[in-house]
Coordinates of C-alpha atoms in Angstrom, one line a residue:
M1 CA 106.6 92.2 100.1
S2 CA 109.1 92.8 102.9
T3 CA 111.9 95.2 102.6
T4 CA 115.3 94.6 104.2
T5 CA 117.4 97.5 105.3
I6 CA 121.0 96.9 105.3
A7 CA 123.0 99.3 107.6
A8 CA 126.1 100.9 106.1
A9 CA 129.3 99.5 107.3
P10 CA 131.3 101.9 109.5
R11 CA 134.0 103.8 107.6
I12 CA 137.4 102.7 108.5
P13 CA 140.0 105.5 108.6
T14 CA 142.8 104.9 106.3
A15 CA 146.3 106.4 106.0
R16 CA 145.1 108.2 102.9
S17 CA 142.2 109.9 104.7
G18 CA 144.5 111.0 107.6
L19 CA 146.9 112.5 105.0
L20 CA 144.0 114.4 103.4
R21 CA 143.0 115.9 106.8
R22 CA 146.5 117.0 107.4
I23 CA 146.7 118.6 104.0
Q24 CA 143.4 120.4 104.7
V25 CA 144.8 121.8 107.9
L26 CA 147.8 123.1 106.1
E27 CA 145.9 125.5 104.0
P28 CA 147.7 128.6 102.5
A29 CA 146.5 130.9 105.4
T30 CA 147.9 128.4 107.9
L31 CA 151.2 128.1 106.1
V32 CA 151.5 131.9 106.0
W33 CA 150.8 132.1 109.8
L34 CA 153.4 129.4 110.5
A35 CA 155.9 131.2 108.2
L36 CA 155.3 134.5 110.1
I37 CA 155.9 132.7 113.4
G38 CA 159.1 131.3 112.1
V39 CA 160.4 134.7 111.0
L40 CA 159.5 136.3 114.3
V41 CA 161.1 133.5 116.3
F42 CA 164.3 134.0 114.2
L43 CA 164.3 137.8 114.6
V44 CA 163.0 138.2 118.2
A45 CA 162.5 135.2 120.3
W46 CA 165.6 133.2 119.6
P47 CA 168.2 136.1 120.1
I48 CA 166.6 136.9 123.4
A49 CA 166.5 133.2 124.5
E50 CA 170.1 132.8 123.4
L51 CA 171.1 136.0 125.3
V52 CA 169.6 134.5 128.5
A53 CA 171.2 131.1 127.9
S54 CA 174.6 132.7 127.1
S55 CA 174.6 134.6 130.4
L56 CA 174.3 131.3 132.2
R57 CA 176.7 129.3 130.1
H58 CA 180.4 128.8 130.8
P59 CA 182.4 130.2 127.9
R60 CA 184.7 127.1 127.6
T61 CA 182.9 124.1 128.9
G62 CA 179.3 125.1 128.0
D63 CA 178.1 124.1 131.5
W64 CA 175.4 126.0 133.3
T65 CA 176.9 128.5 135.7
L66 CA 176.5 131.8 137.5
S67 CA 180.1 132.7 137.1
N68 CA 179.3 135.2 134.3
Y69 CA 177.2 137.2 136.7
A70 CA 179.9 137.0 139.3
A71 CA 182.4 138.4 136.8
A72 CA 179.9 141.0 135.5
Y73 CA 179.2 142.4 138.9
G74 CA 182.2 141.3 140.9
R75 CA 183.9 144.7 140.7
A76 CA 182.7 148.0 142.2
R77 CA 183.5 149.8 138.9
Y78 CA 180.9 147.6 137.1
V79 CA 178.3 148.3 139.7
D80 CA 179.0 152.0 139.6
A81 CA 178.4 152.0 135.9
L82 CA 174.9 150.6 136.4
L83 CA 174.1 153.1 139.1
N84 CA 175.5 155.9 136.9
S85 CA 173.2 154.8 134.0
L86 CA 170.1 154.9 136.3
A87 CA 171.0 158.3 137.6
L88 CA 171.8 159.6 134.1
G89 CA 168.4 158.2 132.8
A90 CA 166.5 159.9 135.7
L91 CA 168.2 163.3 135.3
S92 CA 167.9 163.3 131.5
A93 CA 164.2 162.4 131.7
L94 CA 163.6 165.2 134.2
I95 CA 165.3 167.7 132.0
C96 CA 163.3 166.5 129.0
A97 CA 160.0 166.9 130.9
V98 CA 161.0 170.5 131.8
L99 CA 161.9 171.3 128.2
A100 CA 159.0 169.5 126.5
V101 CA 155.8 169.9 128.6
P102 CA 155.6 173.7 128.5
M103 CA 156.3 173.5 124.7
A104 CA 153.6 170.9 124.2
W105 CA 151.0 172.9 126.3
A106 CA 151.8 176.1 124.5
C107 CA 151.5 174.5 121.1
S108 CA 148.3 172.6 121.9
R109 CA 146.3 174.8 124.3
T110 CA 147.3 178.4 123.9
D111 CA 147.4 181.3 121.4
M112 CA 151.3 181.4 121.5
P113 CA 152.7 182.8 118.2
G114 CA 155.1 180.7 116.2
R115 CA 153.6 177.3 116.9
G116 CA 154.9 176.1 113.6
F117 CA 158.3 177.2 114.6
A118 CA 158.1 175.0 117.7
W119 CA 157.1 172.1 115.6
F120 CA 160.1 172.7 113.4
T121 CA 162.3 172.7 116.5
V122 CA 161.0 169.3 117.6
L123 CA 161.3 167.8 114.1
A124 CA 164.9 169.1 113.7
A125 CA 165.9 167.8 117.2
F126 CA 164.4 164.4 116.3
I127 CA 166.2 164.2 112.9
I128 CA 169.7 165.1 114.2
P129 CA 171.5 162.0 115.5
P130 CA 172.3 162.3 119.2
Y131 CA 176.0 161.6 118.7
L132 CA 176.2 164.5 116.2
G133 CA 174.5 166.8 118.8
A134 CA 177.1 165.6 121.3
V135 CA 179.9 166.6 119.0
G136 CA 178.3 170.0 118.4
W137 CA 178.3 170.6 122.2
I138 CA 181.9 169.5 122.5
L139 CA 182.7 172.2 120.0
L140 CA 180.6 174.6 122.0
A141 CA 181.3 173.8 125.6
G142 CA 184.6 171.9 125.7
P143 CA 186.8 173.2 128.4
N144 CA 189.1 176.0 127.3
S145 CA 188.5 175.5 123.5
G146 CA 184.7 175.5 123.3
W147 CA 183.1 178.6 121.8
I148 CA 181.1 179.4 124.9
N149 CA 184.1 179.1 127.2
Q150 CA 186.3 181.1 124.9
G151 CA 183.7 183.9 124.8
W152 CA 183.4 183.7 128.6
S153 CA 187.2 184.0 129.0
F154 CA 187.2 187.0 126.6
V155 CA 184.4 188.8 128.5
T156 CA 185.8 188.1 132.0
G157 CA 189.4 188.7 131.0
T158 CA 190.4 185.4 132.7
P159 CA 192.3 182.9 130.6
D160 CA 191.1 179.3 130.6
S161 CA 187.9 180.4 132.5
T162 CA 185.1 177.9 132.1
L163 CA 181.4 178.8 132.1
F164 CA 180.0 175.4 131.2
N165 CA 181.9 172.2 130.9
V166 CA 180.2 169.5 128.8
Y167 CA 182.5 166.9 130.2
T168 CA 180.5 166.6 133.4
F169 CA 177.6 164.4 134.5
T170 CA 175.2 167.3 134.2
G171 CA 176.6 168.3 130.8
L172 CA 176.1 164.7 129.6
A173 CA 172.6 164.6 130.9
L174 CA 171.7 167.9 129.3
V175 CA 173.1 166.9 125.9
I176 CA 171.1 163.7 125.9
A177 CA 168.0 165.5 126.9
L178 CA 168.3 168.1 124.1
H179 CA 167.8 165.3 121.6
S180 CA 165.4 163.2 123.6
Y181 CA 162.7 165.7 124.6
P182 CA 160.7 165.2 121.3
F183 CA 159.5 161.9 122.7
I184 CA 157.8 163.6 125.6
F185 CA 156.6 166.5 123.4
I186 CA 154.9 164.2 121.0
F187 CA 153.2 162.2 123.7
A188 CA 152.1 165.2 125.7
K189 CA 150.8 167.2 122.7
S190 CA 148.8 164.2 121.4
A191 CA 147.0 163.9 124.7
L192 CA 146.5 167.7 125.2
D193 CA 144.9 167.9 121.7
L194 CA 142.1 165.6 123.1
V195 CA 141.3 167.6 126.2
N196 CA 137.9 169.3 125.9
S197 CA 137.9 173.1 126.6
E198 CA 134.6 172.6 128.6
M199 CA 136.6 171.0 131.4
E200 CA 138.8 174.0 131.7
D201 CA 135.8 176.3 131.4
A202 CA 134.2 174.5 134.4
A203 CA 137.3 175.1 136.5
N204 CA 137.4 178.8 135.5
I205 CA 133.7 179.2 136.5
L206 CA 134.6 177.8 139.9
G207 CA 137.3 180.5 140.3
A208 CA 140.4 178.9 139.1
G209 CA 142.8 181.0 137.0
T210 CA 144.6 179.8 133.8
W211 CA 147.7 178.5 135.7
A212 CA 145.7 176.8 138.4
T213 CA 143.4 175.1 135.8
T214 CA 146.4 173.9 133.9
W215 CA 148.1 172.5 136.9
K216 CA 145.0 170.9 138.6
V217 CA 142.9 169.9 135.6
T218 CA 144.7 169.8 132.3
L219 CA 148.0 168.3 133.2
P220 CA 146.6 165.6 135.5
L221 CA 144.4 164.4 132.6
V222 CA 147.4 163.9 130.4
W223 CA 149.7 162.5 133.1
P224 CA 149.6 159.0 131.7
T225 CA 151.1 160.1 128.4
I226 CA 153.7 162.3 130.1
L227 CA 154.6 159.4 132.3
A228 CA 154.9 157.2 129.3
G229 CA 157.2 159.7 127.6
I230 CA 159.4 160.0 130.7
I231 CA 159.7 156.2 130.9
L232 CA 160.6 156.0 127.2
V233 CA 163.3 158.7 127.6
F234 CA 164.7 157.0 130.7
L235 CA 164.9 153.7 128.8
E236 CA 166.4 155.3 125.7
T237 CA 169.0 157.0 127.9
I238 CA 170.2 153.9 129.8
A239 CA 170.5 152.0 126.4
L240 CA 172.2 154.9 124.6
F241 CA 175.8 154.3 123.5
G242 CA 176.9 157.2 121.2
T243 CA 176.6 160.2 123.5
P244 CA 177.9 158.5 126.6
A245 CA 180.9 157.2 124.7
I246 CA 181.8 160.5 123.0
I247 CA 181.3 162.6 126.1
G248 CA 181.4 160.1 129.0
I249 CA 184.6 158.2 128.2
P250 CA 186.8 161.3 128.1
A251 CA 185.1 162.6 131.3
R252 CA 185.6 159.2 133.0
I253 CA 181.9 158.7 133.4
N254 CA 181.4 155.0 133.0
V255 CA 177.8 153.7 132.2
V256 CA 176.4 150.4 131.3
T257 CA 176.6 150.8 127.5
T258 CA 180.3 151.9 127.5
Q259 CA 181.1 149.1 129.9
L260 CA 179.4 146.6 127.6
W261 CA 181.6 147.9 124.8
Q262 CA 184.7 147.2 126.9
F263 CA 183.6 143.6 127.3
F264 CA 183.7 143.3 123.5
E265 CA 187.3 144.5 123.3
A266 CA 189.9 141.7 122.9
P267 CA 189.6 139.2 124.4
V268 CA 185.8 139.3 123.8
R269 CA 183.8 138.2 126.8
A270 CA 180.4 137.8 125.2
E271 CA 179.0 135.7 128.0
V272 CA 179.9 138.3 130.7
A273 CA 178.4 141.0 128.5
A274 CA 175.2 139.0 128.2
A275 CA 175.0 138.7 132.0
Y276 CA 175.8 142.4 132.4
A277 CA 173.0 143.3 130.0
M278 CA 170.3 141.4 131.8
P279 CA 169.5 144.2 134.3
L280 CA 168.7 146.6 131.4
L281 CA 166.0 144.1 130.3
L282 CA 164.7 143.6 133.8
I283 CA 164.6 147.3 134.5
T284 CA 162.6 147.9 131.3
L285 CA 160.0 145.2 132.2
M286 CA 159.8 146.5 135.8
L287 CA 159.2 150.1 134.8
I288 CA 156.5 149.1 132.3
G289 CA 154.8 147.0 135.0
I290 CA 155.0 149.9 137.5
Q291 CA 153.5 152.3 135.0
R292 CA 150.5 150.0 134.4
L293 CA 150.1 149.5 138.1
L294 CA 150.0 153.2 138.9
L295 CA 147.7 154.1 136.0
S296 CA 145.3 151.2 136.7
R297 CA 144.2 152.7 140.0
K298 CA 142.9 155.9 138.5
S299 CA 140.7 156.9 135.6
Y300 CA 142.0 159.4 133.0
V301 CA 139.0 160.1 130.8
S302 CA 138.7 163.4 128.9
Q303 CA 136.3 162.3 126.1
T304 CA 132.6 161.6 126.5
G305 CA 129.7 160.9 124.1
K306 CA 129.0 164.6 123.9
G307 CA 130.5 166.9 121.3
G308 CA 132.8 169.6 122.5
E309 CA 135.1 172.3 121.2
R310 CA 138.7 173.2 121.8
R311 CA 139.5 176.9 122.1
P312 CA 143.0 178.3 122.6
I313 CA 143.7 179.8 125.9
K314 CA 144.4 183.6 125.7
L315 CA 147.5 184.3 127.7
G316 CA 148.0 187.9 127.2
A317 CA 151.0 189.6 125.5
F318 CA 153.6 188.9 128.2
W319 CA 153.0 185.2 128.6
R320 CA 152.5 184.6 124.9
W321 CA 155.9 185.9 124.1
A322 CA 157.5 184.4 127.2
L323 CA 156.4 181.0 126.1
F324 CA 157.7 181.7 122.6
G325 CA 161.0 182.8 124.1
W326 CA 161.1 179.4 125.9
C327 CA 160.6 177.6 122.6
A328 CA 163.2 179.7 120.9
L329 CA 165.7 178.9 123.8
V330 CA 165.1 175.2 123.3
C331 CA 165.6 175.6 119.6
L332 CA 168.9 177.5 120.1
L333 CA 170.3 174.9 122.5
S334 CA 169.1 171.7 120.7
V335 CA 169.4 172.7 117.0
V336 CA 170.9 176.1 116.1
A337 CA 174.0 176.4 118.3
P338 CA 175.3 172.8 117.8
M339 CA 174.6 172.8 114.1
I340 CA 176.4 176.1 113.6
A341 CA 179.4 174.7 115.4
L342 CA 179.3 171.5 113.3
V343 CA 179.1 173.5 110.0
Q344 CA 182.0 175.7 111.1
A345 CA 184.1 172.8 112.1
S346 CA 183.4 170.9 108.8
F347 CA 184.9 173.8 106.8
A348 CA 187.7 174.5 109.3
K349 CA 191.4 173.6 109.0
A350 CA 191.5 173.5 112.8
W351 CA 188.1 173.9 114.7
G352 CA 189.7 175.3 117.9
R353 CA 191.0 178.4 116.1
G354 CA 187.5 179.8 115.7
F355 CA 186.1 181.5 112.6
S356 CA 188.3 183.3 110.2
F357 CA 188.7 183.2 106.4
D358 CA 192.2 181.9 106.7
N359 CA 190.9 178.9 108.6
L360 CA 188.3 177.9 105.9
T361 CA 188.9 174.9 103.7
L362 CA 187.1 172.2 101.6
K363 CA 189.7 169.7 102.4
N364 CA 187.5 167.8 105.0
Y365 CA 184.9 167.1 102.4
T366 CA 187.3 166.3 99.6
F367 CA 189.2 164.0 102.0
L368 CA 186.0 162.0 102.7
L369 CA 184.7 162.0 99.2
F370 CA 187.9 161.2 97.3
E371 CA 190.7 160.0 99.7
H372 CA 189.2 158.2 102.7
D373 CA 189.0 154.5 101.8
A374 CA 186.0 153.7 104.1
A375 CA 183.8 156.8 103.7
W376 CA 182.0 155.9 100.5
G377 CA 181.6 152.3 101.6
A378 CA 180.1 153.5 104.9
V379 CA 177.6 155.7 103.0
V380 CA 176.6 152.9 100.7
N381 CA 176.3 150.4 103.5
T382 CA 174.2 152.8 105.6
F383 CA 171.6 153.5 103.0
A384 CA 171.6 149.9 101.6
Y385 CA 171.1 148.4 105.1
S386 CA 168.5 151.0 106.1
A387 CA 166.4 150.6 102.9
T388 CA 166.5 146.8 103.1
S389 CA 165.6 146.8 106.8
A390 CA 162.8 149.3 106.3
T391 CA 161.3 147.2 103.4
I392 CA 161.5 143.9 105.2
A393 CA 160.1 145.5 108.4
M394 CA 157.1 147.0 106.6
I395 CA 156.3 143.9 104.6
L396 CA 156.5 141.7 107.7
A397 CA 154.5 144.2 109.8
L398 CA 151.8 144.6 107.2
A399 CA 151.4 140.8 106.8
I400 CA 151.1 140.3 110.6
A401 CA 148.8 143.3 111.0
Y402 CA 146.5 141.9 108.3
V403 CA 146.4 138.4 110.0
V404 CA 145.8 140.0 113.5
K405 CA 143.2 142.6 112.5
R406 CA 141.2 140.2 110.2
N407 CA 141.3 137.4 112.8
L408 CA 142.5 135.0 110.1
M409 CA 144.2 132.6 112.6
P410 CA 143.9 131.6 116.2
F411 CA 146.4 133.1 118.6
G412 CA 147.1 136.0 116.2
M413 CA 147.8 138.2 119.2
A414 CA 150.9 136.1 119.8
L415 CA 152.3 137.5 116.5
A416 CA 151.4 141.1 117.6
F417 CA 153.2 140.5 120.9
L418 CA 156.4 139.3 119.2
C419 CA 156.2 142.3 116.9
M420 CA 156.1 144.7 119.7
A421 CA 158.5 142.9 122.0
P422 CA 161.6 144.7 120.7
F423 CA 160.0 148.0 121.9
V424 CA 160.6 146.9 125.6
I425 CA 164.1 145.5 124.8
P426 CA 166.9 148.0 124.7
G427 CA 168.6 148.1 121.4
I428 CA 172.0 147.4 122.8
V429 CA 170.6 144.3 124.6
M430 CA 169.0 143.1 121.3
A431 CA 172.4 143.5 119.6
I432 CA 174.1 141.3 122.1
G433 CA 171.3 138.8 121.7
F434 CA 172.0 138.7 118.0
Y435 CA 175.7 138.3 118.6
A436 CA 175.0 135.4 121.0
A437 CA 172.6 133.7 118.6
Y438 CA 174.1 134.2 115.1
A439 CA 177.7 135.4 115.4
G440 CA 179.1 131.9 115.8
P441 CA 178.4 128.5 114.2
P442 CA 176.3 127.2 112.5
L443 CA 175.4 130.5 110.7
T444 CA 178.5 132.5 111.5
L445 CA 177.0 135.8 110.5
Y446 CA 179.2 138.2 112.6
G447 CA 180.3 141.2 110.6
T448 CA 178.1 140.4 107.7
A449 CA 175.5 142.6 106.0
A450 CA 172.8 140.0 106.7
L451 CA 173.3 140.3 110.5
M452 CA 173.2 144.1 110.3
V453 CA 169.9 144.0 108.3
F454 CA 168.4 141.5 110.7
A455 CA 169.3 143.6 113.7
F456 CA 168.0 146.8 112.2
T457 CA 164.8 145.1 111.1
T458 CA 164.1 143.8 114.6
R459 CA 165.1 147.0 116.3
F460 CA 162.5 149.0 114.4
L461 CA 159.8 146.3 113.8
P462 CA 157.5 147.8 116.5
I463 CA 157.4 151.1 114.7
A464 CA 156.5 149.4 111.4
Y465 CA 153.9 147.2 113.1
A466 CA 152.3 150.1 114.9
N467 CA 152.0 151.9 111.6
G468 CA 150.6 149.0 109.7
A469 CA 148.2 148.0 112.5
A470 CA 146.8 151.6 112.7
G471 CA 146.3 151.6 108.9
M472 CA 144.5 148.2 108.9
Q473 CA 142.3 149.4 111.7
M474 CA 141.0 152.2 109.5
I475 CA 140.0 149.9 106.6
H476 CA 136.6 148.2 107.1
P477 CA 136.5 144.5 106.1
E478 CA 133.4 145.1 104.1
M479 CA 135.5 146.7 101.4
E480 CA 137.5 143.5 100.9
E481 CA 134.3 141.4 101.1
A482 CA 132.8 143.4 98.2
V483 CA 135.8 142.4 96.1
R484 CA 135.4 138.7 97.0
I485 CA 131.6 138.8 96.3
L486 CA 132.5 140.0 92.8
G487 CA 134.7 137.0 92.3
G488 CA 138.1 138.2 93.5
G489 CA 140.2 136.3 96.0
R490 CA 141.9 137.6 99.1
L491 CA 145.1 138.5 97.3
T492 CA 143.1 140.5 94.8
A493 CA 141.4 142.4 97.6
I494 CA 144.8 143.1 99.2
R495 CA 146.3 144.3 95.9
R496 CA 143.3 146.3 94.7
V497 CA 141.9 147.7 97.9
V498 CA 144.2 147.4 101.0
A499 CA 147.5 148.3 99.4
P500 CA 146.2 151.5 97.6
L501 CA 144.4 152.7 100.7
L502 CA 147.5 152.1 102.9
K503 CA 150.0 153.5 100.4
K504 CA 150.7 156.7 102.2
A505 CA 150.7 155.1 105.7
L506 CA 153.1 152.5 104.5
L507 CA 155.3 155.0 102.8
G508 CA 155.4 157.1 106.0
G509 CA 156.3 154.1 108.1
W510 CA 159.0 153.1 105.6
L511 CA 160.6 156.5 105.7
L512 CA 160.5 156.7 109.5
V513 CA 162.2 153.3 109.9
F514 CA 164.7 154.2 107.1
I515 CA 165.7 157.4 108.8
L516 CA 166.0 155.9 112.2
A517 CA 168.1 153.0 110.8
T518 CA 170.5 155.5 109.1
R519 CA 171.5 156.9 112.5
E520 CA 171.5 153.7 114.5
L521 CA 174.7 153.2 116.5
S522 CA 173.9 151.2 119.7
A523 CA 173.2 148.0 117.7
A524 CA 175.6 148.6 114.8
I525 CA 178.7 149.1 117.0
F526 CA 178.4 145.6 118.4
L527 CA 177.7 143.8 115.1
V528 CA 179.8 145.7 112.5
G529 CA 182.7 144.1 110.6
P530 CA 185.6 145.5 108.6
E531 CA 183.5 145.6 105.4
T532 CA 180.1 146.5 106.9
R533 CA 180.9 149.8 108.7
T534 CA 178.1 152.3 108.6
I535 CA 178.2 156.1 108.8
S536 CA 177.4 156.1 112.5
V537 CA 180.2 153.7 113.3
L538 CA 182.6 155.6 111.1
L539 CA 181.6 158.8 113.0
Y540 CA 182.4 157.2 116.3
D541 CA 185.8 156.0 114.9
L542 CA 186.6 159.5 113.8
S543 CA 185.7 160.8 117.2
E544 CA 188.1 158.3 118.8
E545 CA 190.8 159.6 116.5
G546 CA 190.1 163.2 117.6
N547 CA 189.4 164.2 113.9
L548 CA 186.4 166.4 114.7
E549 CA 186.8 168.3 111.4
S550 CA 186.2 165.3 109.2
L551 CA 183.6 164.0 111.6
S552 CA 181.6 167.2 111.2
A553 CA 181.9 167.0 107.4
L554 CA 180.7 163.4 107.4
G555 CA 177.9 164.3 109.8
G556 CA 176.9 167.1 107.4
I557 CA 176.7 164.7 104.5
L558 CA 174.5 162.4 106.5
L559 CA 172.2 165.3 107.5
V560 CA 171.9 166.5 103.9
I561 CA 170.9 163.1 102.6
T562 CA 168.5 162.6 105.5
L563 CA 166.9 166.0 104.9
L564 CA 166.3 165.1 101.3
F565 CA 164.3 162.1 102.5
V566 CA 162.5 164.1 105.1
G567 CA 161.6 166.7 102.5
A568 CA 160.2 164.0 100.2
G569 CA 158.2 162.7 103.1
M570 CA 156.8 166.2 103.9
R571 CA 155.9 166.8 100.2
L572 CA 154.1 163.4 99.9
L573 CA 152.6 162.9 103.4
G574 CA 152.5 166.2 105.2
H575 CA 154.9 168.3 107.3
D576 CA 154.4 166.3 110.5
F577 CA 154.6 162.7 109.1
M578 CA 157.6 161.8 111.4
L579 CA 155.9 163.1 114.5
R580 CA 152.3 162.0 113.8
R581 CA 151.1 159.6 116.4
H582 CA 149.2 156.6 115.0

């Protein structure tokens, strides 16, 4: 009997099978990935793209043109403002390095007494909004009426004598540095904590003393992190609005941020502002590129496979207390003196009259709490926007960190790049990008709470992502796989394993973003509307009115509420949760 084999007919693809394949591709994980991309494009990519396009678009015809750049840099005053910003950033970064590096070395490597006190100084300087510190120094070192200059006139017997005038370029740079040095301190101390004492011992054996070893061995090893801190302070300074506006405008020191603010006065010239903001973005990218180029040519390795110990360097009585005195001086200048001046002004009928019982009053606080129409609204707006922004940022950052760290999707690093992109974009540039993208039709979000929340979320998304990514890195995937082996899905593993383990890290990140958002001014000042003013914007308005007494009282209210959140964070997460480097 013969057997006949009949070949199967080839399968003809149908429209139904093609649809099935497309449905299979769009599985839930893919949909999540696409949704995250859409959110990041909305928050990051589109505002920056619209900023660039707006700088090249004619305001009336919409044609492509370079006339905005000609208008932005066609006057010497505008060019001088850019040069002033660069000089101010360089001087402030230099002062910060002088203040912070000795403190970091003393806290990390030596037996200096009061290291906890130095940590408190750094934390306090970090918490105080820069513009409040600027007001404190106006009260201290304003010409003629400042406490320091009044005391100097009394000692010298010379009326109207000035020892230090805050309304100068050096005064402006010093005030900025007194609230920016924590960045360099944190970077430098984190690196110094990793340096092995054996390397310093080797230098000592070869005849180098303590100071020579520190200068030739220890500091060169941590130079990359010091340089990173210096660059960060430089970039923060050139993008800072509050302090240059409060001190610089009365002193007739024009910088990029205050000039941008003038472009937003009626009539608004948003396209010219976009063109004028582009150098800030280019300078940021250039500096980061230079940093990587310089550091790529050398090796900075202080850790090996061998174990090692870290022993504090014994300085001797004189130098131990000399370093403590330096830390105390920094504390006095950055925290104690300006805060005392602010407290006195908040309870004063007229701050220029100095302290006396006849000059004390509670009227500044009662005015804000019961009479000022916008004060309560600003308080509610500030904490509502900050809490919402922190929540959105942490949820978004955790989702992206999970996708990236678990390699759930191809090109996951693109998500991480978009998350971190706002770190290299000055806040004021990002705010102008949001204005260009979403202020007008079709969304017309200018002056709305939604635009403020979107801007705050984007501004601090890199902090949230760094926190979430560091936490995800510490959780081994095997813990989630065990849940899935026992029959649980990925969502169950996230709910039962990942979330509980990351609870403290996520809370710490949320608090940090929340506190930074409550003091944000550079972005808020360009996007705020009549009904969406925040405390920082109201503080700036009071400074323009010259009402320093009410301004000090409102600043005191902001600080008290902020300290309550910081205290809660310290109780739950440890005393250094805001300064811990992840």
